[in-house]
mmCIF file with all atom_site columns, C-alpha atoms in Angstrom:
data_model
loop_
_atom_site.group_PDB
_atom_site.id
_atom_site.type_symbol
_atom_site.label_atom_id
_atom_site.label_alt_id
_atom_site.label_comp_id
_atom_site.label_asym_id
_atom_site.label_entity_id
_atom_site.label_seq_id
_atom_site.pdbx_PDB_ins_code
_atom_site.Cartn_x
_atom_site.Cartn_y
_atom_site.Cartn_z
_atom_site.occupancy
_atom_site.B_iso_or_equiv
_atom_site.pdbx_formal_charge
_atom_site.auth_seq_id
_atom_site.auth_comp_id
_atom_site.auth_asym_id
_atom_site.auth_atom_id
_atom_site.pdbx_PDB_model_num
ATOM 1  C CA . UNK A 1 1  ? 14.904  2.134   -0.812 1.00 0.00 ? 1  UNK A CA 1
ATOM 2  C CA . UNK A 1 2  ? 15.381  -0.437  -3.593 1.00 0.00 ? 2  UNK A CA 1
ATOM 3  C CA . UNK A 1 3  ? 18.277  1.404   -5.320 1.00 0.00 ? 3  UNK A CA 1
ATOM 4  C CA . UNK A 1 4  ? 20.250  1.303   -2.049 1.00 0.00 ? 4  UNK A CA 1
ATOM 5  C CA . UNK A 1 5  ? 19.567  -2.406  -1.528 1.00 0.00 ? 5  UNK A CA 1
ATOM 6  C CA . UNK A 1 6  ? 20.515  -4.366  -4.644 1.00 0.00 ? 6  UNK A CA 1
ATOM 7  C CA . UNK A 1 7  ? 18.609  -7.475  -3.557 1.00 0.00 ? 7  UNK A CA 1
ATOM 8  C CA . UNK A 1 8  ? 15.420  -5.581  -2.685 1.00 0.00 ? 8  UNK A CA 1
ATOM 9  C CA . UNK A 1 9  ? 12.270  -5.617  -4.789 1.00 0.00 ? 9  UNK A CA 1
ATOM 10 C CA . UNK A 1 10 ? 10.135  -2.525  -5.071 1.00 0.00 ? 10 UNK A CA 1
ATOM 11 C CA . UNK A 1 11 ? 6.573   -3.117  -6.258 1.00 0.00 ? 11 UNK A CA 1
ATOM 12 C CA . UNK A 1 12 ? 4.197   -0.252  -6.962 1.00 0.00 ? 12 UNK A CA 1
ATOM 13 C CA . UNK A 1 13 ? 0.591   -0.843  -6.070 1.00 0.00 ? 13 UNK A CA 1
ATOM 14 C CA . UNK A 1 14 ? -2.483  0.331   -4.219 1.00 0.00 ? 14 UNK A CA 1
ATOM 15 C CA . UNK A 1 15 ? -2.457  -0.819  -0.583 1.00 0.00 ? 15 UNK A CA 1
ATOM 16 C CA . UNK A 1 16 ? -6.206  -0.267  -0.377 1.00 0.00 ? 16 UNK A CA 1
ATOM 17 C CA . UNK A 1 17 ? -6.756  -2.878  -3.114 1.00 0.00 ? 17 UNK A CA 1
ATOM 18 C CA . UNK A 1 18 ? -6.569  -6.523  -2.015 1.00 0.00 ? 18 UNK A CA 1
ATOM 19 C CA . UNK A 1 19 ? -5.664  -7.819  -5.490 1.00 0.00 ? 19 UNK A CA 1
ATOM 20 C CA . UNK A 1 20 ? -2.823  -5.307  -5.754 1.00 0.00 ? 20 UNK A CA 1
ATOM 21 C CA . UNK A 1 21 ? -1.411  -6.642  -2.477 1.00 0.00 ? 21 UNK A CA 1
ATOM 22 C CA . UNK A 1 22 ? -1.748  -10.244 -3.648 1.00 0.00 ? 22 UNK A CA 1
ATOM 23 C CA . UNK A 1 23 ? 0.090   -9.372  -6.861 1.00 0.00 ? 23 UNK A CA 1
ATOM 24 C CA . UNK A 1 24 ? 2.945   -7.753  -4.916 1.00 0.00 ? 24 UNK A CA 1
ATOM 25 C CA . UNK A 1 25 ? 3.327   -10.807 -2.674 1.00 0.00 ? 25 UNK A CA 1
ATOM 26 C CA . UNK A 1 26 ? 3.239   -13.073 -5.714 1.00 0.00 ? 26 UNK A CA 1
ATOM 27 C CA . UNK A 1 27 ? 5.977   -11.054 -7.449 1.00 0.00 ? 27 UNK A CA 1
ATOM 28 C CA . UNK A 1 28 ? 8.159   -11.242 -4.348 1.00 0.00 ? 28 UNK A CA 1
ATOM 29 C CA . UNK A 1 29 ? 7.586   -14.958 -3.974 1.00 0.00 ? 29 UNK A CA 1
ATOM 30 C CA . UNK A 1 30 ? 8.391   -15.551 -7.635 1.00 0.00 ? 30 UNK A CA 1
ATOM 31 C CA . UNK A 1 31 ? 11.654  -13.621 -7.354 1.00 0.00 ? 31 UNK A CA 1
ATOM 32 C CA . UNK A 1 32 ? 12.867  -14.759 -3.917 1.00 0.00 ? 32 UNK A CA 1
ATOM 33 C CA . UNK A 1 33 ? 10.817  -17.884 -3.132 1.00 0.00 ? 33 UNK A CA 1
ATOM 34 C CA . UNK A 1 34 ? 10.161  -16.375 0.340  1.00 0.00 ? 34 UNK A CA 1
ATOM 35 C CA . UNK A 1 35 ? 9.470   -13.114 2.194  1.00 0.00 ? 35 UNK A CA 1
ATOM 36 C CA . UNK A 1 36 ? 11.753  -11.821 4.941  1.00 0.00 ? 36 UNK A CA 1
ATOM 37 C CA . UNK A 1 37 ? 10.345  -8.330  5.309  1.00 0.00 ? 37 UNK A CA 1
ATOM 38 C CA . UNK A 1 38 ? 7.512   -6.264  3.870  1.00 0.00 ? 38 UNK A CA 1
ATOM 39 C CA . UNK A 1 39 ? 7.238   -2.479  4.046  1.00 0.00 ? 39 UNK A CA 1
ATOM 40 C CA . UNK A 1 40 ? 3.916   -0.935  3.074  1.00 0.00 ? 40 UNK A CA 1
ATOM 41 C CA . UNK A 1 41 ? 4.612   2.750   2.874  1.00 0.00 ? 41 UNK A CA 1
ATOM 42 C CA . UNK A 1 42 ? 1.474   4.629   1.941  1.00 0.00 ? 42 UNK A CA 1
ATOM 43 C CA . UNK A 1 43 ? -0.521  7.637   2.953  1.00 0.00 ? 43 UNK A CA 1
ATOM 44 C CA . UNK A 1 44 ? -2.169  10.786  1.735  1.00 0.00 ? 44 UNK A CA 1
ATOM 45 C CA . UNK A 1 45 ? -4.391  13.552  2.988  1.00 0.00 ? 45 UNK A CA 1
ATOM 46 C CA . UNK A 1 46 ? -7.495  14.959  1.364  1.00 0.00 ? 46 UNK A CA 1
ATOM 47 C CA . UNK A 1 47 ? -7.931  18.557  2.437  1.00 0.00 ? 47 UNK A CA 1
ATOM 48 C CA . UNK A 1 48 ? -11.339 19.463  3.745  1.00 0.00 ? 48 UNK A CA 1
ATOM 49 C CA . UNK A 1 49 ? -13.458 19.112  6.812  1.00 0.00 ? 49 UNK A CA 1
ATOM 50 C CA . UNK A 1 50 ? -15.968 16.588  8.038  1.00 0.00 ? 50 UNK A CA 1
ATOM 51 C CA . UNK A 1 51 ? -18.846 18.533  6.516  1.00 0.00 ? 51 UNK A CA 1
ATOM 52 C CA . UNK A 1 52 ? -17.414 18.528  2.989  1.00 0.00 ? 52 UNK A CA 1
ATOM 53 C CA . UNK A 1 53 ? -15.678 15.128  2.924  1.00 0.00 ? 53 UNK A CA 1
ATOM 54 C CA . UNK A 1 54 ? -17.836 12.472  1.280  1.00 0.00 ? 54 UNK A CA 1
ATOM 55 C CA . UNK A 1 55 ? -18.202 9.020   2.782  1.00 0.00 ? 55 UNK A CA 1
ATOM 56 C CA . UNK A 1 56 ? -16.538 7.547   -0.324 1.00 0.00 ? 56 UNK A CA 1
ATOM 57 C CA . UNK A 1 57 ? -13.500 9.799   0.157  1.00 0.00 ? 57 UNK A CA 1
ATOM 58 C CA . UNK A 1 58 ? -13.369 8.988   3.882  1.00 0.00 ? 58 UNK A CA 1
ATOM 59 C CA . UNK A 1 59 ? -13.621 5.238   3.237  1.00 0.00 ? 59 UNK A CA 1
ATOM 60 C CA . UNK A 1 60 ? -10.785 5.381   0.710  1.00 0.00 ? 60 UNK A CA 1
ATOM 61 C CA . UNK A 1 61 ? -8.537  7.386   3.042  1.00 0.00 ? 61 UNK A CA 1
ATOM 62 C CA . UNK A 1 62 ? -9.271  4.890   5.834  1.00 0.00 ? 62 UNK A CA 1
ATOM 63 C CA . UNK A 1 63 ? -8.559  1.975   3.498  1.00 0.00 ? 63 UNK A CA 1
ATOM 64 C CA . UNK A 1 64 ? -5.140  3.405   2.613  1.00 0.00 ? 64 UNK A CA 1
ATOM 65 C CA . UNK A 1 65 ? -4.084  4.396   6.129  1.00 0.00 ? 65 UNK A CA 1
ATOM 66 C CA . UNK A 1 66 ? -5.604  1.654   8.283  1.00 0.00 ? 66 UNK A CA 1
ATOM 67 C CA . UNK A 1 67 ? -6.717  -1.389  6.320  1.00 0.00 ? 67 UNK A CA 1
ATOM 68 C CA . UNK A 1 68 ? -4.086  -1.311  3.582  1.00 0.00 ? 68 UNK A CA 1
ATOM 69 C CA . UNK A 1 69 ? -0.983  -0.746  5.655  1.00 0.00 ? 69 UNK A CA 1
#
């Protein structure tokens, strides 16, 4: 999206990590002195079933899809 919008700021990060989100907001505030819109676009899928998916893997997937975004 950023190449199509010259005034946009694209910040790579991990939406499941609170510090990563704070850093992204800080970078935007430093550049623009305000936030008008935020798009968290994240997701992934770990192939497997409930019997073979560990709790750690499940928690991370949930953190990305639900908590992070």
